[in-house]
Short mmCIF file of C-alpha atoms and ligand atoms in Angstrom, two decimals:
data_model
loop_
_atom_site.label_atom_id
_atom_site.label_comp_id
_atom_site.label_asym_id
_atom_site.label_seq_id
_atom_site.Cartn_x
_atom_site.Cartn_y
_atom_site.Cartn_z
CA MET A 1 157.43 -93.97 208.65
CA SER A 2 157.23 -97.59 207.55
CA ALA A 3 154.82 -99.11 204.84
CA ALA A 4 151.90 -100.27 207.35
CA GLU A 5 151.44 -96.75 207.80
CA ASP A 6 152.02 -95.65 204.37
CA PRO A 7 150.86 -98.04 201.76
CA ARG A 8 153.38 -95.78 199.13
CA ARG A 9 156.14 -96.44 200.62
CA LEU A 10 155.52 -100.29 200.32
CA ASP A 11 158.16 -101.45 197.44
CA LEU A 12 156.13 -104.11 195.05
CA ASP A 13 158.56 -105.37 193.62
CA ASP A 14 160.59 -106.55 196.51
CA LEU A 15 157.15 -108.33 196.93
CA ARG A 16 156.87 -109.45 193.40
CA VAL A 17 160.73 -111.12 193.62
CA ARG A 18 159.63 -112.68 196.79
CA ALA A 19 156.38 -114.49 195.38
CA PHE A 20 158.18 -115.74 192.46
CA GLY A 21 159.84 -118.65 195.24
CA GLU A 22 156.04 -119.93 195.08
CA ARG A 23 156.20 -122.39 191.72
CA GLY A 24 152.58 -123.79 191.96
CA GLY A 25 149.72 -124.47 190.10
CA ALA A 26 148.03 -124.90 186.74
CA VAL A 27 147.55 -122.31 184.02
CA ASP A 28 144.19 -122.19 182.94
CA ASP A 29 143.33 -124.35 179.24
CA SER A 30 139.51 -123.16 178.23
CA ILE A 31 139.98 -121.03 175.39
CA PRO A 32 143.88 -121.21 173.63
CA GLU A 33 144.30 -117.64 174.58
CA LEU A 34 144.71 -118.27 178.39
CA ALA A 35 146.79 -121.66 177.78
CA GLU A 36 149.05 -119.20 175.62
CA ALA A 37 149.19 -116.84 179.03
CA ASP A 38 153.14 -116.59 180.21
CA PRO A 39 152.89 -118.50 183.63
CA ASP A 40 156.08 -116.81 184.62
CA LEU A 41 154.37 -113.55 184.03
CA LEU A 42 153.68 -111.54 187.37
CA GLY A 43 151.57 -107.15 187.93
CA ILE A 44 151.21 -106.25 191.30
CA ALA A 45 149.16 -102.62 190.90
CA LEU A 46 148.20 -100.22 194.42
CA VAL A 47 146.11 -97.47 194.55
CA THR A 48 144.98 -95.89 197.59
CA VAL A 49 141.40 -93.99 198.48
CA ASP A 50 142.98 -90.47 197.34
CA GLY A 51 144.79 -92.04 194.69
CA ALA A 52 148.02 -93.02 195.64
CA THR A 53 149.27 -95.08 192.48
CA ARG A 54 151.98 -97.82 193.24
CA ALA A 55 152.74 -100.57 190.72
CA SER A 56 155.45 -103.12 190.38
CA GLU A 57 157.12 -104.53 186.86
CA GLN A 58 154.66 -105.95 184.21
CA ALA A 59 151.56 -103.78 186.61
CA ASP A 60 151.33 -102.91 182.59
CA VAL A 61 151.32 -106.08 180.51
CA LYS A 62 147.45 -106.29 179.09
CA ILE A 63 145.47 -109.47 180.45
CA SER A 64 141.45 -110.32 179.77
CA ILE A 65 139.67 -109.43 182.56
CA GLN A 66 137.56 -112.57 183.29
CA SER A 67 135.94 -113.58 185.99
CA ALA A 68 137.47 -110.04 187.85
CA VAL A 69 134.83 -108.42 186.12
CA LYS A 70 131.44 -109.22 187.98
CA PRO A 71 132.00 -106.78 190.94
CA PHE A 72 131.52 -104.20 188.14
CA LEU A 73 128.34 -106.18 186.63
CA PHE A 74 126.93 -106.29 189.98
CA ALA A 75 127.77 -103.02 190.71
CA LEU A 76 126.74 -101.99 187.54
CA ALA A 77 123.46 -104.40 187.94
CA LEU A 78 122.08 -103.02 191.35
CA GLN A 79 123.07 -98.65 189.65
CA ASP A 80 120.87 -99.61 186.90
CA HIS A 81 118.45 -101.47 188.51
CA GLY A 82 118.18 -100.72 192.73
CA SER A 83 117.13 -102.88 195.08
CA ASP A 84 114.69 -104.79 192.16
CA ALA A 85 118.50 -106.50 191.37
CA LEU A 86 118.81 -107.68 194.53
CA ASP A 87 115.14 -109.49 193.90
CA ARG A 88 117.05 -111.64 191.50
CA LEU A 89 119.78 -113.13 192.62
CA GLY A 90 121.10 -114.91 196.00
CA ILE A 91 124.25 -113.17 197.37
CA GLU A 92 124.86 -116.59 199.85
CA PRO A 93 128.28 -118.68 198.68
CA THR A 94 127.83 -121.91 197.59
CA GLY A 95 131.17 -124.04 198.40
CA GLU A 96 131.48 -124.63 195.01
CA ALA A 97 133.05 -123.87 191.38
CA PHE A 98 132.73 -120.41 189.58
CA ASP A 99 130.70 -122.56 186.86
CA ALA A 100 128.07 -124.76 188.94
CA ILE A 101 125.24 -125.56 186.23
CA LYS A 102 122.83 -125.00 190.42
CA LEU A 103 120.42 -122.97 190.79
CA GLU A 104 119.62 -121.73 193.75
CA SER A 105 116.28 -124.54 194.60
CA GLY A 106 113.02 -123.02 195.56
CA THR A 107 113.42 -120.45 193.83
CA GLY A 108 115.40 -120.85 190.64
CA ARG A 109 117.59 -117.43 191.04
CA PRO A 110 121.39 -118.08 190.71
CA PRO A 111 123.15 -118.51 194.34
CA ASN A 112 124.93 -115.05 194.38
CA PRO A 113 126.60 -112.83 191.64
CA MET A 114 130.33 -114.28 191.37
CA VAL A 115 130.05 -117.01 190.40
CA ASN A 116 129.11 -117.27 186.58
CA ALA A 117 125.28 -118.44 186.76
CA GLY A 118 124.88 -114.55 188.63
CA ALA A 119 127.33 -112.92 186.13
CA LEU A 120 125.08 -114.30 183.52
CA LEU A 121 122.36 -113.05 185.30
CA THR A 122 123.57 -109.17 186.08
CA ALA A 123 124.96 -108.52 182.66
CA ALA A 124 121.42 -109.50 181.20
CA LEU A 125 120.09 -106.74 183.48
CA VAL A 126 122.50 -103.92 182.42
CA ASP A 127 120.08 -101.21 181.15
CA GLY A 128 120.45 -101.63 176.85
CA ASP A 129 117.59 -102.46 174.68
CA ASP A 130 119.40 -105.26 172.61
CA ALA A 131 122.55 -107.08 173.87
CA GLU A 132 124.29 -104.48 172.23
CA ALA A 133 123.11 -101.73 173.83
CA ARG A 134 124.41 -104.01 176.86
CA SER A 135 127.25 -104.43 176.02
CA ARG A 136 128.33 -100.86 174.98
CA ARG A 137 126.73 -100.14 178.46
CA ILE A 138 129.52 -102.54 180.29
CA LEU A 139 132.46 -101.39 178.35
CA ALA A 140 131.56 -97.97 179.44
CA GLY A 141 131.09 -98.75 182.65
CA LEU A 142 134.78 -100.69 183.13
CA SER A 143 136.60 -98.44 181.76
CA ALA A 144 134.66 -95.35 183.99
CA PHE A 145 135.63 -97.86 186.60
CA ALA A 146 138.57 -97.84 185.42
CA GLY A 147 139.33 -94.30 184.17
CA ARG A 148 140.31 -95.24 180.90
CA ASP A 149 139.00 -96.31 178.20
CA LEU A 150 139.57 -99.91 178.42
CA ARG A 151 138.55 -102.38 174.91
CA VAL A 152 137.60 -105.54 173.78
CA SER A 153 139.22 -109.00 172.65
CA GLU A 154 137.07 -109.97 169.62
CA ARG A 155 139.41 -112.97 169.46
CA ILE A 156 138.23 -114.08 173.22
CA ALA A 157 134.89 -113.23 173.15
CA GLU A 158 134.60 -114.92 170.32
CA ASN A 159 135.90 -117.35 171.83
CA GLU A 160 134.15 -117.77 175.23
CA HIS A 161 131.15 -117.61 173.08
CA LEU A 162 132.13 -120.46 171.00
CA LEU A 163 133.67 -123.02 174.33
CA GLY A 164 131.12 -122.02 177.07
CA ASP A 165 129.02 -124.88 177.01
CA ARG A 166 128.33 -124.53 180.95
CA ASN A 167 127.39 -120.71 180.02
CA HIS A 168 125.15 -122.37 177.69
CA ALA A 169 123.91 -123.85 179.75
CA LEU A 170 123.50 -121.99 183.11
CA ALA A 171 121.31 -120.01 180.55
CA HIS A 172 119.24 -121.88 179.22
CA LEU A 173 118.49 -123.35 182.67
CA MET A 174 117.52 -119.38 183.98
CA ARG A 175 115.59 -118.80 181.01
CA ALA A 176 113.50 -122.44 181.90
CA GLU A 177 113.50 -120.93 185.57
CA GLY A 178 112.10 -117.99 184.55
CA THR A 179 114.98 -116.34 185.96
CA LEU A 180 116.60 -114.57 182.62
CA GLU A 181 114.61 -112.35 179.98
CA VAL A 182 116.62 -112.50 177.48
CA GLY A 183 117.83 -114.78 174.99
CA ALA A 184 120.41 -117.25 176.49
CA ASP A 185 122.64 -116.61 173.54
CA ASP A 186 122.37 -112.83 173.67
CA ALA A 187 123.55 -113.61 177.75
CA VAL A 188 126.38 -115.57 177.14
CA ALA A 189 127.61 -112.86 174.07
CA VAL A 190 127.26 -110.81 176.26
CA TYR A 191 129.00 -111.98 179.72
CA ALA A 192 131.62 -113.70 177.01
CA ARG A 193 132.39 -109.73 175.73
CA ALA A 194 132.34 -108.36 179.46
CA CYS A 195 134.69 -111.11 180.51
CA ALA A 196 137.26 -110.52 177.26
CA VAL A 197 137.87 -107.63 178.24
CA LEU A 198 142.02 -106.56 178.56
CA VAL A 199 143.07 -105.08 181.56
CA ASP A 200 145.95 -104.82 183.91
CA ALA A 201 146.86 -105.15 187.34
CA ARG A 202 147.49 -101.32 187.05
CA ASP A 203 143.46 -100.35 186.13
CA LEU A 204 142.25 -103.47 188.53
CA ALA A 205 144.42 -101.64 191.03
CA VAL A 206 141.96 -98.88 190.04
CA MET A 207 138.47 -100.44 189.42
CA GLY A 208 139.26 -102.13 192.61
CA ALA A 209 139.77 -99.02 194.15
CA THR A 210 136.61 -97.20 193.32
CA LEU A 211 134.74 -100.34 195.19
CA ALA A 212 136.85 -98.88 198.25
CA ALA A 213 136.18 -94.79 197.63
CA GLY A 214 132.33 -95.88 197.71
CA GLY A 215 131.74 -95.72 194.14
CA ARG A 216 134.06 -92.32 193.02
CA ASN A 217 137.33 -92.98 191.16
CA PRO A 218 140.36 -91.69 192.74
CA VAL A 219 142.16 -91.08 189.68
CA THR A 220 139.67 -89.50 187.72
CA GLY A 221 137.56 -88.13 190.51
CA ALA A 222 134.05 -89.68 188.40
CA ASP A 223 131.59 -90.82 190.74
CA VAL A 224 130.83 -93.81 188.96
CA VAL A 225 128.15 -95.76 190.79
CA GLY A 226 126.30 -95.08 194.76
CA ALA A 227 128.05 -95.36 198.06
CA ALA A 228 125.48 -97.92 198.83
CA VAL A 229 126.12 -100.06 195.52
CA ALA A 230 130.20 -99.85 196.69
CA ARG A 231 129.10 -102.02 200.15
CA ASP A 232 127.00 -103.96 198.74
CA VAL A 233 129.18 -105.05 195.54
CA ILE A 234 132.52 -105.05 199.08
CA SER A 235 130.48 -107.03 201.45
CA VAL A 236 129.25 -109.97 198.22
CA MET A 237 132.78 -110.29 197.57
CA ALA A 238 134.21 -110.91 200.97
CA THR A 239 131.90 -113.93 201.31
CA CYS A 240 131.57 -115.47 197.58
CA GLY A 241 134.54 -113.88 195.70
CA VAL A 242 136.63 -116.38 195.58
CA TYR A 243 134.32 -119.25 194.86
CA ASP A 244 134.43 -121.80 197.15
CA GLY A 245 138.18 -120.75 198.76
CA SER A 246 136.20 -117.31 200.21
CA GLY A 247 136.42 -119.20 203.19
CA ARG A 248 140.23 -120.07 202.99
CA TRP A 249 140.47 -115.93 201.60
CA MET A 250 138.84 -114.48 204.11
CA ARG A 251 141.26 -115.47 206.82
CA ARG A 252 145.02 -116.05 205.24
CA VAL A 253 144.00 -112.68 203.68
CA GLY A 254 141.58 -110.88 205.29
CA VAL A 255 140.00 -108.07 202.25
CA PRO A 256 137.62 -108.77 199.80
CA ALA A 257 138.44 -109.95 196.60
CA LYS A 258 137.56 -111.55 193.01
CA SER A 259 140.33 -114.43 191.56
CA SER A 260 139.32 -114.91 187.89
CA VAL A 261 140.88 -117.47 185.85
CA SER A 262 143.20 -115.04 183.52
CA GLY A 263 145.16 -115.34 186.65
CA ALA A 264 144.05 -111.89 187.67
CA ILE A 265 142.80 -110.90 191.18
CA VAL A 266 141.23 -107.50 192.48
CA LEU A 267 141.03 -106.45 196.42
CA ALA A 268 139.31 -103.90 197.61
CA ALA A 269 139.69 -102.75 200.95
CA PRO A 270 136.82 -100.53 202.47
CA GLY A 271 138.66 -96.40 202.96
CA VAL A 272 141.70 -97.47 202.47
CA LEU A 273 143.26 -98.57 198.85
CA GLY A 274 142.63 -101.35 196.06
CA ALA A 275 144.93 -103.77 194.27
CA ALA A 276 145.20 -106.27 191.81
CA VAL A 277 147.94 -108.82 191.20
CA VAL A 278 148.06 -110.60 188.02
CA SER A 279 149.86 -113.91 187.37
CA PRO A 280 148.56 -116.73 185.49
CA PRO A 281 149.15 -120.22 186.71
CA LEU A 282 146.01 -121.57 189.54
CA ASP A 283 145.22 -123.44 192.40
CA ALA A 284 141.77 -125.86 192.51
CA GLN A 285 139.59 -123.24 193.00
CA GLY A 286 141.07 -121.42 190.05
CA THR A 287 142.95 -118.68 192.23
CA SER A 288 146.08 -117.57 191.14
CA VAL A 289 148.91 -118.81 193.72
CA ARG A 290 151.01 -115.89 193.46
CA GLY A 291 147.74 -113.80 193.49
CA HIS A 292 146.82 -115.37 196.82
CA ALA A 293 150.72 -115.31 198.11
CA VAL A 294 150.97 -111.95 197.19
CA SER A 295 147.82 -110.27 198.09
CA ALA A 296 148.56 -112.00 201.75
CA ALA A 297 152.26 -110.16 202.12
CA LEU A 298 150.26 -106.53 201.14
CA SER A 299 147.95 -107.28 203.91
CA GLU A 300 150.81 -108.58 206.62
CA GLU A 301 152.58 -104.87 206.28
CA LEU A 302 150.07 -103.20 205.18
CA GLY A 303 147.19 -104.26 207.57
CA LEU A 304 144.90 -104.79 205.99
CA HIS A 305 143.23 -107.63 207.14
CA ALA A 306 139.02 -106.91 208.24
CA PHE A 307 139.52 -108.84 211.32
CA GLY A 308 142.83 -108.16 212.47
CA VAL A 309 143.67 -106.29 215.84
CA PRO A 310 147.44 -104.44 215.61
CA SER A 311 149.96 -106.77 217.64
CA HIS A 312 150.40 -105.27 221.07
N1 LIG B 1 135.42 -117.35 181.01
C1 LIG B 1 135.93 -117.58 182.67
C2 LIG B 1 134.23 -118.61 182.45
O1 LIG B 1 132.90 -117.68 182.31
C3 LIG B 1 135.25 -116.89 183.59
C4 LIG B 1 135.60 -118.00 184.77
C5 LIG B 1 136.79 -117.42 185.74
O2 LIG B 1 137.14 -116.10 185.62
N2 LIG B 1 136.38 -118.25 186.85
O3 LIG B 1 133.60 -119.24 182.61
#
């Protein structure tokens, strides 16, 4: 049986070694902890929707989740608010950078939940009477997606909060537009804590697999979100998950995914598997260069491209 028929047979360490040939990109320097990342870190993991797990060397090295948290914040907001959350923000790709200071014209809503404006809002929509309660609910929700108790790096959360000037600007802009109902500083603090959750490739692969399995964690068996929520989240990952690189990603990899400045990428192939790659050097859109290459190879070897037809 070939790897294309059975993902459990894929040799992730071989894939990993091949990816070292890919040398471009630069590590993010928005906060000291990201600037200090090891450019040679490379972890790969995949988890099928029936819970089989494969992991490469370094798949257990922890990094901050950063923007790879956005699909899961969107999922929790949808779970807590139902379709009301969908009225509060757009779902259209922007063709702009993740931190663009721009809201939907006419409505003042964030353009989609995968850019910073949208994630500031989805984090604020999660149930909880105050910032602390929302942060607790988010951490519990992310832990359910990952199937283990995750924790926050306090130093990273603090620096994200302190140094996230564009996020403060976006929160104030959304307050001015009447889109954000909680205080601007609280919104940034909750989002910053969500970005500072520590995960490894294995955790992210389980999180992606939970979406791919329709909201049920295939490792723990827990129902984390409903199937309709998981479908909505994966749809928006497909169109907006890699920001202004989403078109290029969809053509080359063809699997809905979310990138992040820590170099993590989480992928969800509905009904098949979740996967993750962690490698810090980024391209101009803030997507891991090796992560992109490994994802393309995974897609190719496992026949995961959403629009590909097996050649005859
Ligand atoms: N910490 C980042 C921010 O909000 C997350 C961005 C990202 O990973 N693209 O600015």
